[in-house]
Coordinates of C-alpha atoms and ligand atoms in Angstrom, one line a residue:
M1 CA 0.0 0.0 0.0
N2 CA 1.2 3.5 -0.8
R3 CA 1.6 5.3 2.5
K4 CA 2.9 8.5 0.9
I5 CA 0.9 11.6 1.1
N6 CA -1.2 12.3 -2.1
L7 CA -0.3 15.9 -2.8
L8 CA -3.4 16.7 -4.8
N9 CA -5.6 15.7 -1.8
L10 CA -4.2 18.6 0.2
T11 CA -5.9 22.0 0.4
F12 CA -3.6 25.0 0.6
E13 CA -3.8 25.1 4.4
E14 CA -3.1 21.4 4.6
L15 CA -0.1 21.8 2.3
E16 CA 1.3 24.5 4.5
K17 CA 1.0 22.3 7.5
F18 CA 2.7 19.4 5.6
V19 CA 5.5 21.6 4.4
I20 CA 6.2 22.9 8.0
E21 CA 6.0 19.4 9.5
N22 CA 8.7 18.3 7.0
G23 CA 11.2 21.0 7.9
M24 CA 10.6 23.4 5.0
K25 CA 9.8 27.0 5.2
K26 CA 6.1 27.9 5.2
F27 CA 6.3 30.0 2.1
Y28 CA 7.4 27.0 0.0
A29 CA 3.8 25.9 0.2
K30 CA 2.8 28.6 -2.3
E31 CA 5.6 27.5 -4.7
I32 CA 4.6 23.9 -4.4
F33 CA 0.9 24.8 -4.8
T34 CA 1.7 26.6 -8.1
W35 CA 3.7 23.7 -9.4
L36 CA 0.8 21.3 -8.7
H37 CA -2.3 23.4 -9.5
Q38 CA -1.1 25.9 -12.1
K39 CA 1.7 24.2 -13.9
F40 CA 0.2 20.7 -13.5
I41 CA 3.6 18.9 -13.2
R42 CA 3.7 15.1 -13.0
N43 CA 7.0 14.8 -11.2
I44 CA 8.4 16.3 -8.0
D45 CA 11.8 16.7 -9.6
E46 CA 10.3 19.3 -11.9
M47 CA 9.9 21.7 -8.9
S48 CA 13.1 23.5 -10.1
N49 CA 13.0 26.3 -7.5
L50 CA 13.2 23.9 -4.6
S51 CA 16.5 22.7 -3.3
L52 CA 17.5 19.1 -4.1
K53 CA 17.2 18.3 -0.4
D54 CA 13.6 19.6 -0.2
R55 CA 12.7 17.7 -3.4
S56 CA 14.1 14.5 -2.0
V57 CA 12.2 15.0 1.3
L58 CA 9.0 15.6 -0.7
T59 CA 9.7 12.5 -2.9
E60 CA 10.2 10.4 0.2
K61 CA 7.0 11.6 2.0
S62 CA 4.6 12.3 -0.9
Y63 CA 3.7 11.8 -4.5
I64 CA 1.8 13.4 -7.3
P65 CA -1.1 11.2 -8.4
F66 CA -2.2 10.8 -12.0
L67 CA -5.2 9.3 -13.8
N68 CA -4.6 6.5 -16.2
L69 CA -6.3 7.2 -19.6
T70 CA -7.6 3.8 -20.7
K71 CA -9.9 4.9 -23.5
Y72 CA -10.1 8.1 -25.6
L73 CA -12.8 8.8 -28.1
A74 CA -13.1 11.8 -30.4
S75 CA -16.5 12.5 -32.1
K76 CA -16.5 12.6 -35.8
I77 CA -19.6 14.7 -36.0
D78 CA -18.7 17.4 -33.5
K79 CA -15.7 18.3 -31.4
T80 CA -16.7 16.3 -28.4
E81 CA -13.9 14.2 -26.7
K82 CA -14.5 11.5 -24.2
F83 CA -12.0 10.2 -21.7
L84 CA -12.2 7.0 -19.6
F85 CA -9.8 7.2 -16.7
Q86 CA -8.8 4.4 -14.4
L87 CA -8.3 5.2 -10.8
E88 CA -5.6 3.8 -8.4
D89 CA -8.0 1.2 -7.1
G90 CA -9.0 0.0 -10.6
N91 CA -12.4 1.8 -10.8
S92 CA -13.2 3.8 -13.9
I93 CA -14.7 7.3 -14.4
E94 CA -15.6 9.3 -17.4
T95 CA -14.8 12.9 -18.3
V96 CA -16.2 14.7 -21.4
L97 CA -14.7 17.7 -23.2
I98 CA -17.3 19.8 -25.2
K99 CA -15.8 22.3 -27.5
N100 CA -17.4 25.2 -29.4
K101 CA -16.1 28.5 -30.8
E102 CA -15.9 30.4 -27.6
R103 CA -15.7 27.7 -24.9
N104 CA -13.9 24.5 -23.9
T105 CA -16.2 23.0 -21.3
L106 CA -15.2 20.0 -19.2
C107 CA -17.9 17.7 -17.8
I108 CA -16.4 16.0 -14.8
S109 CA -17.5 13.1 -12.5
S110 CA -17.8 13.4 -8.7
Q111 CA -18.4 9.8 -7.8
V112 CA -17.9 6.2 -9.0
G113 CA -21.5 5.3 -9.8
C114 CA -24.4 7.0 -8.1
A115 CA -26.8 6.1 -5.2
V116 CA -29.6 8.3 -6.3
N117 CA -30.7 5.8 -8.9
C118 CA -32.8 7.9 -11.3
D119 CA -34.8 5.5 -13.4
F120 CA -33.5 6.9 -16.8
C121 CA -29.8 7.2 -16.0
A122 CA -27.0 4.9 -17.1
T123 CA -24.8 5.9 -14.1
G124 CA -27.4 4.9 -11.6
M125 CA -27.7 1.5 -13.2
G126 CA -24.5 0.1 -11.7
G127 CA -25.3 1.4 -8.2
F128 CA -22.9 3.4 -6.0
T129 CA -19.3 2.4 -5.5
R130 CA -17.5 5.3 -3.8
N131 CA -16.9 9.1 -3.6
L132 CA -14.1 10.5 -5.7
E133 CA -11.2 11.9 -3.7
L134 CA -10.2 15.5 -4.1
N135 CA -7.2 14.5 -6.3
E136 CA -9.4 12.4 -8.6
I137 CA -11.8 15.4 -9.2
L138 CA -8.9 17.8 -9.8
N139 CA -6.9 15.5 -12.0
Q140 CA -9.8 15.1 -14.5
V141 CA -9.4 18.9 -15.1
Y142 CA -5.6 19.0 -14.9
T143 CA -5.1 16.0 -17.3
V144 CA -7.3 17.6 -20.0
E145 CA -5.8 21.1 -19.4
R146 CA -2.3 19.7 -19.9
R147 CA -3.4 18.2 -23.3
L148 CA -5.1 21.4 -24.3
S149 CA -2.1 23.6 -23.4
K150 CA 0.0 21.7 -25.9
K151 CA -2.3 23.3 -28.6
N152 CA -2.3 26.6 -26.8
E153 CA -5.8 26.1 -25.6
R154 CA -7.4 26.3 -22.2
L155 CA -10.4 25.1 -20.4
T156 CA -12.9 27.9 -19.9
N157 CA -15.8 26.2 -18.1
I158 CA -16.3 23.2 -15.8
V159 CA -19.6 21.4 -15.2
Y160 CA -20.2 18.8 -12.5
M161 CA -22.5 16.8 -14.8
G162 CA -20.6 13.6 -15.2
M163 CA -21.1 10.5 -13.2
G164 CA -22.3 10.8 -9.6
E165 CA -24.3 13.2 -7.4
P166 CA -21.8 16.0 -6.4
M167 CA -24.0 17.1 -3.5
L168 CA -23.5 13.7 -1.9
N169 CA -19.7 14.0 -2.0
F170 CA -20.0 17.4 -0.4
D171 CA -16.7 18.0 1.3
N172 CA -14.5 16.9 -1.6
V173 CA -16.6 18.7 -4.1
M174 CA -16.5 21.9 -2.0
N175 CA -12.7 21.7 -1.7
S176 CA -12.4 21.1 -5.5
L177 CA -14.5 24.2 -6.2
E178 CA -12.2 26.3 -4.0
M179 CA -9.1 24.8 -5.6
L180 CA -10.3 25.2 -9.2
S181 CA -11.2 28.8 -8.7
D182 CA -8.0 29.6 -6.7
S183 CA -6.0 32.4 -8.3
R184 CA -2.8 30.6 -7.3
G185 CA -4.0 27.6 -9.3
I186 CA -5.9 27.0 -12.5
N187 CA -8.0 30.0 -11.6
I188 CA -11.4 29.3 -13.3
S189 CA -13.9 31.8 -12.2
K190 CA -16.8 30.5 -10.0
R191 CA -19.2 32.0 -12.6
K192 CA -17.8 29.5 -15.1
I193 CA -18.3 26.5 -12.8
T194 CA -21.7 24.8 -12.6
V195 CA -22.7 22.1 -10.1
S196 CA -25.6 20.0 -11.2
T197 CA -27.7 18.2 -8.6
S198 CA -30.8 16.0 -8.5
G199 CA -32.0 18.3 -5.6
I200 CA -30.5 17.2 -2.3
V201 CA -32.2 19.9 -0.2
P202 CA -30.0 19.8 3.0
A203 CA -26.9 20.0 0.8
I204 CA -28.2 23.0 -1.1
E205 CA -28.7 24.6 2.4
K206 CA -25.1 23.8 3.3
L207 CA -23.9 25.2 0.0
M208 CA -25.7 28.4 0.7
E209 CA -24.1 28.7 4.2
R210 CA -20.6 28.1 2.7
E211 CA -21.2 31.0 0.3
I212 CA -19.4 29.2 -2.5
N213 CA -21.0 31.1 -5.3
V214 CA -20.8 28.7 -8.2
E215 CA -23.5 28.3 -10.7
L216 CA -26.3 25.9 -9.7
A217 CA -28.2 23.6 -12.0
I218 CA -31.1 21.5 -10.8
S219 CA -32.1 18.3 -12.6
L220 CA -35.8 18.8 -12.5
H221 CA -37.1 16.6 -15.3
T222 CA -40.7 17.0 -14.2
A223 CA -42.6 19.4 -11.9
I224 CA -45.2 16.9 -10.9
N225 CA -44.5 15.0 -7.7
E226 CA -46.1 11.7 -8.6
K227 CA -44.0 11.5 -11.8
R228 CA -40.8 12.7 -10.2
D229 CA -41.2 10.0 -7.4
L230 CA -41.0 7.5 -10.2
L231 CA -38.3 9.0 -12.3
M232 CA -36.1 10.3 -9.5
P233 CA -36.7 8.4 -6.2
I234 CA -34.9 11.2 -4.3
N235 CA -38.1 13.2 -4.8
K236 CA -39.7 11.0 -2.0
S237 CA -37.2 12.4 0.5
Y238 CA -37.1 16.0 -0.9
P239 CA -40.3 16.7 -2.8
L240 CA -40.8 19.6 -5.2
E241 CA -42.3 21.9 -2.5
D242 CA -39.2 21.6 -0.3
L243 CA -36.9 22.0 -3.4
H244 CA -38.8 25.1 -4.4
T245 CA -38.5 26.6 -0.9
V246 CA -34.8 26.0 -0.6
L247 CA -34.1 27.4 -4.1
K248 CA -36.1 30.6 -3.3
E249 CA -33.9 31.1 -0.3
Y250 CA -30.8 30.2 -2.3
Q251 CA -31.6 32.8 -4.9
K252 CA -32.5 35.5 -2.4
K253 CA -29.2 35.0 -0.7
T254 CA -26.9 34.6 -3.7
N255 CA -28.8 36.6 -6.4
R256 CA -27.7 34.1 -8.9
R257 CA -29.7 32.7 -11.8
I258 CA -30.7 29.1 -11.4
T259 CA -30.6 26.6 -14.3
F260 CA -33.2 23.9 -14.4
E261 CA -32.4 20.9 -16.5
Y262 CA -35.4 19.2 -18.1
L263 CA -34.9 15.9 -20.0
L264 CA -37.6 15.3 -22.7
I265 CA -38.7 11.7 -22.5
N266 CA -41.4 10.5 -24.9
N267 CA -44.8 9.7 -23.3
V268 CA -43.5 10.6 -19.9
N269 CA -43.0 14.4 -19.4
V270 CA -43.8 16.2 -22.7
S271 CA -47.5 16.9 -22.6
D272 CA -49.1 20.4 -22.5
G273 CA -49.8 19.7 -18.8
D274 CA -46.1 18.9 -18.2
A275 CA -45.1 22.1 -19.8
N276 CA -47.5 24.1 -17.7
A277 CA -46.4 22.4 -14.5
L278 CA -42.8 23.2 -15.4
A279 CA -43.6 26.8 -16.1
D280 CA -45.5 27.1 -12.8
F281 CA -42.5 25.7 -10.9
V282 CA -39.9 28.0 -12.4
H283 CA -41.6 31.2 -13.4
D284 CA -40.9 33.0 -10.1
F285 CA -37.2 32.3 -10.3
D286 CA -34.5 34.2 -12.2
H287 CA -34.1 31.1 -14.3
M288 CA -32.8 29.3 -17.4
V289 CA -34.5 26.1 -18.5
N290 CA -32.2 23.8 -20.2
I291 CA -34.1 21.4 -22.4
I292 CA -32.3 18.1 -23.1
P293 CA -33.8 15.6 -25.5
Y294 CA -33.2 12.2 -23.8
N295 CA -30.3 10.1 -25.0
H296 CA -31.5 6.5 -25.1
V297 CA -29.7 4.1 -22.7
E298 CA -29.6 0.4 -23.5
G299 CA -31.8 -1.6 -21.2
K300 CA -34.1 1.4 -20.3
P301 CA -37.6 1.8 -21.6
Y302 CA -37.2 5.5 -22.4
E303 CA -36.9 7.2 -25.7
R304 CA -36.7 10.8 -26.9
P305 CA -39.8 12.3 -28.4
I306 CA -40.1 13.1 -32.1
E307 CA -39.0 16.5 -33.2
K308 CA -42.5 17.8 -33.6
K309 CA -43.4 17.1 -30.0
I310 CA -40.2 18.7 -28.9
E311 CA -41.0 21.9 -30.8
K312 CA -44.5 22.0 -29.4
F313 CA -43.3 21.7 -25.9
I314 CA -40.7 24.4 -26.4
E315 CA -43.3 26.7 -28.0
I316 CA -45.6 26.5 -25.0
L317 CA -42.7 27.4 -22.6
E318 CA -41.4 30.2 -24.8
K319 CA -44.4 31.8 -26.5
K320 CA -47.2 31.2 -24.0
R321 CA -45.3 31.1 -20.7
K322 CA -42.4 33.4 -21.6
L323 CA -39.7 31.3 -20.0
N324 CA -36.0 31.6 -20.7
I325 CA -35.1 28.4 -22.6
S326 CA -32.0 26.9 -24.1
V327 CA -32.0 23.6 -25.9
R328 CA -29.0 21.3 -25.4
R329 CA -28.6 19.5 -28.6
E330 CA -26.9 16.2 -28.3
K331 CA -23.1 16.2 -28.2
G332 CA -20.9 13.4 -29.3
S333 CA -23.8 11.1 -30.1
D334 CA -21.4 8.7 -31.9
I335 CA -19.3 8.3 -28.8
D336 CA -22.0 7.7 -26.2
G337 CA -22.4 11.4 -25.3
A338 CA -24.6 10.8 -22.2
C339 CA -22.6 10.4 -19.1
G340 CA -22.3 6.9 -17.7
Q341 CA -22.7 5.2 -21.0
L342 CA -19.1 4.8 -22.0
R343 CA -18.2 3.2 -18.7
R344 CA -21.0 0.7 -19.1
K345 CA -20.1 -0.2 -22.6
T346 CA -16.3 0.0 -22.3
L347 CA -15.8 -3.5 -23.6
E348 CA -17.9 -3.0 -26.7
T349 CA -16.7 -1.2 -29.8
P350 CA -18.3 2.2 -29.9
K351 CA -20.7 2.7 -32.8
M352 CA -19.8 5.4 -35.2
S353 CA -22.5 6.9 -37.3
Ligands
SAH1 N1 -26.2 13.8 -10.5 C1 -26.2 15.1 -11.0 C2 -25.2 15.4 -12.0 C3 -24.9 14.3 -13.0 S1 -26.1 13.9 -14.1 C4 -27.6 15.4 -11.5 O1 -28.4 14.5 -11.7 O2 -27.9 16.6 -11.8 C5 -26.0 15.2 -15.3 C6 -27.2 15.4 -16.2 O3 -27.3 14.4 -17.1 C7 -28.5 15.4 -15.3 O4 -29.4 16.5 -15.6 C8 -29.1 14.1 -15.8 O5 -30.4 14.0 -15.5 C9 -28.7 14.0 -17.2 N2 -28.9 12.7 -17.8 C10 -28.8 11.5 -17.2 N3 -29.0 10.5 -18.1 C11 -29.2 11.1 -19.3 C12 -29.5 10.6 -20.6 N4 -29.7 9.3 -20.9 N5 -29.7 11.5 -21.6 C13 -29.6 12.8 -21.4 N6 -29.3 13.3 -20.2 C14 -29.1 12.5 -19.1
SF4_2 FE1 -27.2 10.1 -10.2 FE2 -27.6 12.3 -11.6 FE3 -27.8 9.8 -12.8 FE4 -29.7 10.7 -11.1 S1 -29.2 11.6 -13.0 S2 -28.7 8.6 -11.0 S3 -28.5 11.8 -9.6 S4 -26.0 10.8 -11.9

């Protein structure tokens, strides 16, 4: 077993403590932090402004972890790239890079599997294995940033919309948000980081107390309790009324726009009644409704609606109910764009259209 300290699991304060405990001057913590979180080095020997002695102490006591890229797929129809990473214990996670003209957005995972078990989701199918450690969250970002920097590109946005429920890995996710937005590190503004949640009400309360002002996205998918109980069992613990109340408080306190994600699933949540229930739920928020036509998952009974139904649904929301809508067209459909799908199918050959 590796008993050395995993350097990417340490917050700045923890790194300072570690540096002092090992006989180095406190201010070296800042140098080391920069090597790790801004220069993304892979090897302690690269810390060229540290003495050889300090480097050898660090090497003896600690190490820089890395993720093992076991599968890489690049879409042929858009610029989406998908990474399957193997962790130290052999588990796998997925990370997706979505490129467009102005933005390089990285969709990262927060857990191996997911306990929330939404009925439509590929990630939930395999159950929950474990939370990702801080280093495993950060290294998804750093690994892709290193690749991009070779082409003089940078990541501009981070979304916690990969595998797992970020609000159920609260402490590691909070630390990762602080680290990713740290000006001594990769320095991505909190306005460019979005955490997506199925609606874990007490965790949203805690997020509010911590005043970590990242963007919040709520996976709503239906604004009718009976349907949400079936689609997202978490709704039985935190029903729509409670979610609405906590989000009102959240918005009052943070003054930030809330994004609502709404999957369109044929014969499930695309009727006129569904559109009106959605509008009733979100109309009193400063909101953005992100409409996502469902991506079929093998073994699930759900399909996306035909285009005409999608258009009608959107028209009610936009024209009649005057909501702010964006439609997320499928990305990387030839490389299993929806999160959780690549990991499940990793032994099969991906279908290219
Ligand atoms: N657990 C968090 C974040 C990860 S899921 C959450 O649920 O918000 C990220 C988004 O992908 C969620 O909105 C989820 O509902 C959506 N999603 C899950 N399966 C999907 C599929 N098959 N097609 C399209 N989107 C899907
Ligand atoms: Fe978990 Fe999100 Fe999938 Fe639901 S949609 S099972 S919360 S990853």
